[in-house]
C-alpha cells in the first residue's frame, strides 16, 4: 500500500514542476503529515525530493530526475482506454488503475505536452446517462466487471422480468453502458445472452477461467441484439393520418426506425399521409402520439381513437 503511494508521489512530482503538500495530500488521499513523512522516505531512498519552504513553497524533484517506473501494467493499460468514462471507471472499481496509467503516460511525455490530458478534459466530457434520470450503480457491478476483465466464470442468481429468480452459470464476455443502464453480454451454455446487471441478486466469481471465443465481437453483438430487442417490443399497430408537420415530428415521439418505415410506406393525399405504425402497445402509443396534438388523427383501432376523442373533449372543456 505504502510502496504504491510512494511510486504515485514520484510520478506526480515528475509530471509537474512542483506541488504543495496540500495538493499531494489531496491526490494521494492522505494527510499533509503523511506527505511529509513520505517525502523524507523517498529522499532517504535516493530519490531527490526537495522541499521549498514558505507560502509559495512545495515539493519538487531536483536535477531533472526521472523514474523508470513508467511501464504500464496490463490492468492500467486496459483502464486507460476507458479514461474518458470517469463514472464508469469508478463504478467498475477501476478508478485507481486509470489514475496510475494516466500518471505514467504523463510522466513519459515531454514537459511541453504534460498538460495534454488536462487540456482535453477541459474541452470534452462524456455524460452517458439519459436526461431526467438519476443513474444508480448496480450493487454487484464491481465483481461482474472483475470477471469480465479476467475471463472468469460466474455463478449468479438473476431476477427475470417477471420477478422469478433463476440460477445461471455464465461466461461474461463484455459490459455495455446504455443510457445509464449496465448490461453484461455473457455465454450461457452454447448461446450468448444479455443480462441487466442491476437484476443480479448474487454473484460469485470463480477462480477458473473460461476460453474466450476469438470470433466474439462485442459491438457487433450488442448492435444486433439492440435492434432485435427494439423490434421485439413493437407488438401492436395503429393507423394514423398525419399533417406534414406531424409526419416530420413523428420520428421524435416514437420509435425512429418504426416511424421512418411507416412513413416510407404511407399513403399520401390532400396534404396528409396515412400510415400504419408499429408500437409497443396502445397505452404507449397514446402517450407518444398525444404529443403531436392536432397534427395527428388516430383512425384505428377504434378504442384508441375514442380515447383520443375523449382527451380532445377534455382539453376543449378545460380551455373553453
Short mmCIF file of C-alpha atoms in Angstrom, two decimals:
data_model
loop_
_atom_site.label_atom_id
_atom_site.label_comp_id
_atom_site.label_asym_id
_atom_site.label_seq_id
_atom_site.Cartn_x
_atom_site.Cartn_y
_atom_site.Cartn_z
CA UNK A 1 0.00 0.00 0.00
CA UNK A 2 2.69 2.50 1.02
CA UNK A 3 5.00 1.41 -1.80
CA UNK A 4 2.29 2.13 -4.37
CA UNK A 5 1.67 5.52 -2.76
CA UNK A 6 5.37 6.42 -2.88
CA UNK A 7 5.56 5.49 -6.56
CA UNK A 8 2.47 7.58 -7.27
CA UNK A 9 4.03 10.51 -5.41
CA UNK A 10 7.18 10.33 -7.54
CA UNK A 11 5.11 10.17 -10.73
CA UNK A 12 3.05 13.16 -9.65
CA UNK A 13 6.16 15.22 -8.98
CA UNK A 14 7.70 14.05 -12.23
CA UNK A 15 4.67 15.19 -14.24
CA UNK A 16 4.54 18.70 -12.70
CA UNK A 17 7.13 21.37 -11.86
CA UNK A 18 6.14 21.32 -8.17
CA UNK A 19 3.24 20.52 -5.86
CA UNK A 20 2.26 21.76 -2.43
CA UNK A 21 1.78 19.40 0.48
CA UNK A 22 -1.95 20.08 0.33
CA UNK A 23 -2.12 19.19 -3.38
CA UNK A 24 -0.18 15.97 -2.83
CA UNK A 25 -2.33 15.07 0.17
CA UNK A 26 -5.48 15.52 -1.93
CA UNK A 27 -4.13 13.42 -4.81
CA UNK A 28 -2.83 10.65 -2.54
CA UNK A 29 -5.83 10.81 -0.18
CA UNK A 30 -3.63 11.11 2.92
CA UNK A 31 -2.81 13.83 5.42
CA UNK A 32 -0.17 16.50 4.87
CA UNK A 33 1.82 14.95 7.72
CA UNK A 34 1.90 11.65 5.80
CA UNK A 35 3.10 13.54 2.72
CA UNK A 36 5.98 14.97 4.75
CA UNK A 37 6.94 11.50 6.02
CA UNK A 38 6.70 10.01 2.51
CA UNK A 39 8.89 12.78 1.06
CA UNK A 40 11.51 12.07 3.73
CA UNK A 41 11.37 8.33 2.99
CA UNK A 42 11.87 8.98 -0.73
CA UNK A 43 14.82 11.26 -0.01
CA UNK A 44 16.43 8.63 2.21
CA UNK A 45 15.94 6.08 -0.58
CA UNK A 46 17.90 8.26 -3.01
CA UNK A 47 15.03 10.00 -4.81
CA UNK A 48 15.97 13.73 -4.87
CA UNK A 49 12.77 15.24 -3.47
CA UNK A 50 13.33 18.84 -2.45
CA UNK A 51 11.01 20.87 -0.22
CA UNK A 52 10.72 24.60 -0.87
CA UNK A 53 9.79 26.46 2.30
CA UNK A 54 7.43 29.39 2.59
CA UNK A 55 3.95 30.35 1.42
CA UNK A 56 4.71 29.61 -2.27
CA UNK A 57 6.72 26.51 -1.43
CA UNK A 58 6.11 22.90 -2.24
CA UNK A 59 7.80 19.67 -3.28
CA UNK A 60 9.73 19.09 -6.50
CA UNK A 61 12.27 16.73 -7.99
CA UNK A 62 15.83 18.05 -8.32
CA UNK A 63 18.05 17.90 -11.38
CA UNK A 64 15.57 16.57 -13.92
CA UNK A 65 15.26 13.26 -12.06
CA UNK A 66 13.14 10.72 -13.94
CA UNK A 67 11.96 7.39 -12.64
CA UNK A 68 11.92 4.33 -14.85
CA UNK A 69 8.78 3.03 -13.12
CA UNK A 70 6.61 4.17 -16.02
CA UNK A 71 5.75 0.86 -17.69
CA UNK A 72 2.03 0.23 -17.77
CA UNK A 73 0.65 -2.88 -16.10
CA UNK A 74 -1.98 -4.72 -18.15
CA UNK A 75 -4.86 -3.55 -15.96
CA UNK A 76 -3.66 0.05 -16.15
CA UNK A 77 -3.33 -0.11 -19.94
CA UNK A 78 -6.86 -1.51 -20.29
CA UNK A 79 -8.27 1.09 -17.93
CA UNK A 80 -6.51 3.87 -19.83
CA UNK A 81 -8.69 3.22 -22.89
CA UNK A 82 -11.75 3.92 -20.71
CA UNK A 83 -10.33 7.08 -19.15
CA UNK A 84 -12.96 9.19 -20.93
CA UNK A 85 -15.63 7.48 -18.82
CA UNK A 86 -14.75 8.51 -15.25
CA UNK A 87 -18.13 7.49 -13.85
CA UNK A 88 -17.96 4.07 -15.49
CA UNK A 89 -14.41 3.52 -14.23
CA UNK A 90 -15.47 4.39 -10.70
CA UNK A 91 -18.49 2.09 -10.87
CA UNK A 92 -16.35 -0.84 -12.08
CA UNK A 93 -13.67 -0.27 -9.42
CA UNK A 94 -11.02 0.75 -11.98
CA UNK A 95 -10.54 4.39 -10.99
CA UNK A 96 -7.18 3.80 -9.26
CA UNK A 97 -5.79 1.80 -12.19
CA UNK A 98 -6.79 4.52 -14.66
CA UNK A 99 -5.30 7.22 -12.45
CA UNK A 100 -1.98 5.37 -12.24
CA UNK A 101 -1.98 4.81 -16.01
CA UNK A 102 -2.61 8.49 -16.74
CA UNK A 103 0.22 9.47 -14.40
CA UNK A 104 2.64 7.10 -16.11
CA UNK A 105 1.71 8.38 -19.54
CA UNK A 106 2.04 11.97 -18.34
CA UNK A 107 5.41 11.23 -16.81
CA UNK A 108 6.64 9.76 -20.09
CA UNK A 109 5.63 12.80 -22.15
CA UNK A 110 7.84 15.74 -22.98
CA UNK A 111 7.43 18.61 -20.47
CA UNK A 112 5.70 20.73 -23.14
CA UNK A 113 2.99 18.06 -23.58
CA UNK A 114 2.26 17.19 -19.96
CA UNK A 115 -0.81 19.40 -19.80
CA UNK A 116 -2.42 17.49 -22.71
CA UNK A 117 -4.73 15.41 -20.51
CA UNK A 118 -5.87 18.45 -18.54
CA UNK A 119 -6.39 20.42 -21.75
CA UNK A 120 -8.54 17.65 -23.24
CA UNK A 121 -10.57 17.26 -20.03
CA UNK A 122 -11.40 20.97 -20.10
CA UNK A 123 -12.78 20.65 -23.62
CA UNK A 124 -14.54 17.25 -23.82
CA UNK A 125 -16.78 15.36 -21.41
CA UNK A 126 -18.94 12.26 -21.96
CA UNK A 127 -22.19 12.09 -19.98
CA UNK A 128 -23.63 8.63 -20.65
CA UNK A 129 -26.95 8.54 -18.71
CA UNK A 130 -30.10 9.89 -20.30
CA UNK A 131 -31.86 13.07 -19.20
CA UNK A 132 -34.34 13.17 -16.33
CA UNK A 133 -32.96 10.17 -14.52
CA UNK A 134 -30.53 9.73 -11.67
CA UNK A 135 -28.19 6.86 -12.59
CA UNK A 136 -27.73 4.19 -9.93
CA UNK A 137 -24.66 1.98 -9.76
CA UNK A 138 -25.68 -1.71 -9.59
CA UNK A 139 -24.53 -3.19 -6.30
CA UNK A 140 -22.84 -6.16 -7.99
CA UNK A 141 -21.23 -4.32 -10.91
CA UNK A 142 -17.69 -4.48 -9.47
CA UNK A 143 -17.48 -8.31 -9.21
CA UNK A 144 -19.10 -8.67 -12.65
CA UNK A 145 -16.53 -6.25 -14.10
CA UNK A 146 -13.74 -8.19 -12.38
CA UNK A 147 -14.95 -11.40 -14.01
CA UNK A 148 -15.16 -9.71 -17.42
CA UNK A 149 -11.58 -8.40 -17.20
CA UNK A 150 -10.15 -11.75 -16.04
CA UNK A 151 -12.30 -14.09 -18.21
CA UNK A 152 -13.62 -15.88 -15.11
CA UNK A 153 -16.74 -17.99 -14.74
CA UNK A 154 -19.58 -16.50 -12.72
CA UNK A 155 -22.26 -18.28 -10.70
CA UNK A 156 -25.18 -15.90 -10.38
CA UNK A 157 -28.76 -15.53 -9.27
CA UNK A 158 -30.74 -13.41 -11.74
CA UNK A 159 -34.17 -11.82 -11.33
CA UNK A 160 -36.09 -12.05 -14.59
CA UNK A 161 -38.62 -9.51 -15.81
CA UNK A 162 -41.49 -11.50 -14.28
CA UNK A 163 -39.79 -11.39 -10.86
CA UNK A 164 -38.72 -15.05 -10.81
CA UNK A 165 -35.12 -15.70 -9.71
CA UNK A 166 -33.05 -18.23 -11.65
CA UNK A 167 -29.56 -19.71 -11.25
CA UNK A 168 -27.09 -19.15 -14.06
CA UNK A 169 -23.53 -20.25 -14.84
CA UNK A 170 -22.11 -17.54 -17.09
CA UNK A 171 -19.05 -16.72 -19.14
CA UNK A 172 -19.13 -12.89 -19.02
CA UNK A 173 -17.67 -11.53 -22.26
CA UNK A 174 -18.34 -7.81 -22.04
CA UNK A 175 -20.08 -4.91 -20.34
CA UNK A 176 -22.22 -2.30 -22.06
CA UNK A 177 -23.40 1.00 -20.57
CA UNK A 178 -26.57 2.08 -22.40
CA UNK A 179 -28.37 5.28 -21.33
CA UNK A 180 -27.16 4.86 -17.75
CA UNK A 181 -28.06 1.14 -17.52
CA UNK A 182 -25.36 -1.55 -17.29
CA UNK A 183 -25.69 -4.81 -19.25
CA UNK A 184 -23.38 -7.83 -19.36
CA UNK A 185 -23.14 -9.91 -22.54
CA UNK A 186 -22.42 -13.48 -21.49
CA UNK A 187 -22.42 -17.01 -22.82
CA UNK A 188 -24.75 -19.41 -21.06
CA UNK A 189 -24.39 -22.94 -22.35
CA UNK A 190 -23.94 -22.64 -26.11
CA UNK A 191 -25.68 -19.29 -26.65
CA UNK A 192 -24.91 -15.66 -25.91
CA UNK A 193 -27.42 -13.59 -23.94
CA UNK A 194 -27.72 -10.12 -22.46
CA UNK A 195 -28.42 -9.53 -18.76
CA UNK A 196 -29.15 -6.33 -16.85
CA UNK A 197 -26.53 -6.06 -14.11
CA UNK A 198 -28.99 -4.45 -11.67
CA UNK A 199 -31.08 -7.64 -11.76
CA UNK A 200 -28.33 -9.84 -10.34
CA UNK A 201 -29.12 -10.66 -6.73
CA UNK A 202 -25.97 -12.71 -6.09
CA UNK A 203 -22.67 -13.11 -7.94
CA UNK A 204 -19.79 -15.48 -7.17
CA UNK A 205 -16.64 -15.12 -9.30
CA UNK A 206 -14.85 -18.44 -9.78
CA UNK A 207 -11.09 -18.95 -9.82
CA UNK A 208 -11.44 -20.92 -13.04
CA UNK A 209 -11.08 -19.05 -16.34
CA UNK A 210 -13.05 -19.77 -19.48
CA UNK A 211 -11.68 -19.88 -23.02
CA UNK A 212 -12.86 -16.76 -24.81
CA UNK A 213 -14.26 -17.23 -28.31
CA UNK A 214 -11.88 -15.20 -30.52
CA UNK A 215 -14.68 -14.53 -33.02
CA UNK A 216 -16.92 -12.78 -30.49
CA UNK A 217 -17.28 -9.08 -31.38
CA UNK A 218 -18.92 -7.11 -28.57
CA UNK A 219 -20.00 -4.02 -30.60
CA UNK A 220 -21.48 -6.17 -33.37
CA UNK A 221 -23.25 -8.47 -30.87
CA UNK A 222 -24.72 -5.50 -29.00
CA UNK A 223 -25.89 -3.76 -32.16
CA UNK A 224 -27.65 -6.91 -33.36
CA UNK A 225 -29.30 -7.60 -30.01
CA UNK A 226 -30.33 -3.97 -29.52
CA UNK A 227 -32.01 -3.93 -32.94
CA UNK A 228 -33.66 -7.28 -32.23
CA UNK A 229 -34.94 -6.01 -28.87
CA UNK A 230 -36.29 -2.81 -30.41
CA UNK A 231 -38.22 -4.85 -32.99
CA UNK A 232 -39.48 -7.39 -30.45
CA UNK A 233 -41.25 -4.85 -28.24
CA UNK A 234 -43.26 -3.34 -31.12
CA UNK A 235 -46.13 -5.83 -30.86
CA UNK A 236 -49.11 -3.64 -31.81
CA UNK A 237 -50.15 -1.49 -34.80
CA UNK A 238 -52.07 1.78 -35.06
CA UNK A 239 -53.29 3.57 -38.18
CA UNK A 240 -52.91 7.36 -38.12
CA UNK A 241 -53.32 10.30 -40.50
CA UNK A 242 -50.63 12.98 -40.21
CA UNK A 243 -50.17 16.53 -41.40
CA UNK A 244 -46.82 17.49 -42.92
CA UNK A 245 -45.74 18.81 -39.53
CA UNK A 246 -46.93 15.64 -37.81
CA UNK A 247 -45.06 13.45 -40.29
CA UNK A 248 -41.90 15.47 -39.70
CA UNK A 249 -42.22 15.16 -35.92
CA UNK A 250 -43.30 11.51 -35.76
CA UNK A 251 -39.73 10.04 -35.55
CA UNK A 252 -39.09 12.23 -32.48
CA UNK A 253 -42.05 11.00 -30.43
CA UNK A 254 -41.99 7.27 -31.19
CA UNK A 255 -39.51 4.61 -32.29
CA UNK A 256 -37.47 6.25 -35.05
CA UNK A 257 -36.96 3.15 -37.19
CA UNK A 258 -40.65 2.20 -36.98
CA UNK A 259 -41.71 5.76 -37.82
CA UNK A 260 -39.41 6.01 -40.83
CA UNK A 261 -40.57 2.60 -42.07
CA UNK A 262 -44.23 3.61 -41.70
CA UNK A 263 -43.74 6.96 -43.45
CA UNK A 264 -41.91 5.33 -46.35
CA UNK A 265 -44.89 3.02 -46.94
CA UNK A 266 -47.54 5.67 -46.21
CA UNK A 267 -50.42 6.75 -48.45
CA UNK A 268 -50.25 10.49 -49.11
CA UNK A 269 -53.14 12.67 -50.22
CA UNK A 270 -54.66 16.14 -49.65
CA UNK A 271 -51.68 17.35 -47.66
CA UNK A 272 -51.77 14.43 -45.23
CA UNK A 273 -50.26 10.97 -45.08
CA UNK A 274 -51.92 7.84 -43.68
CA UNK A 275 -49.54 5.33 -42.11
CA UNK A 276 -49.65 2.03 -40.24
CA UNK A 277 -47.26 2.41 -37.31
CA UNK A 278 -45.81 -0.39 -35.20
CA UNK A 279 -45.94 0.47 -31.49
CA UNK A 280 -45.19 -1.19 -28.17
CA UNK A 281 -48.84 -1.07 -27.06
CA UNK A 282 -51.94 1.09 -27.40
CA UNK A 283 -51.17 2.59 -23.98
CA UNK A 284 -47.67 3.61 -25.06
CA UNK A 285 -48.96 4.89 -28.41
CA UNK A 286 -51.49 7.09 -26.63
CA UNK A 287 -48.77 8.81 -24.60
CA UNK A 288 -46.45 9.21 -27.58
CA UNK A 289 -48.94 10.42 -30.19
CA UNK A 290 -50.76 12.74 -27.82
CA UNK A 291 -47.69 14.97 -28.02
CA UNK A 292 -48.44 15.65 -31.71
CA UNK A 293 -51.77 17.31 -30.81
CA UNK A 294 -53.87 18.31 -33.85
CA UNK A 295 -51.10 17.17 -36.24
CA UNK A 296 -52.26 13.55 -35.93
CA UNK A 297 -55.64 11.79 -36.25
CA UNK A 298 -55.92 8.22 -34.98
CA UNK A 299 -58.02 6.08 -37.33
CA UNK A 300 -57.60 2.64 -35.74
CA UNK A 301 -58.01 0.77 -33.51
CA UNK A 302 -61.40 2.15 -32.57
CA UNK A 303 -60.75 2.04 -28.82
CA UNK A 304 -57.63 4.19 -29.20
CA UNK A 305 -59.47 6.64 -31.48
CA UNK A 306 -62.21 7.03 -28.88
CA UNK A 307 -59.61 7.63 -26.19
CA UNK A 308 -58.11 10.46 -28.25
CA UNK A 309 -61.59 11.89 -28.84
CA UNK A 310 -62.24 11.84 -25.11
CA UNK A 311 -58.91 13.56 -24.44
CA UNK A 312 -59.76 16.20 -27.05
CA UNK A 313 -63.15 16.86 -25.46
CA UNK A 314 -61.48 17.20 -22.07
CA UNK A 315 -58.93 19.67 -23.43
CA UNK A 316 -61.66 21.70 -25.17
CA UNK A 317 -63.65 21.86 -21.94
CA UNK A 318 -60.58 22.88 -19.94
CA UNK A 319 -59.65 25.73 -22.30
CA UNK A 320 -63.16 26.91 -23.19
#
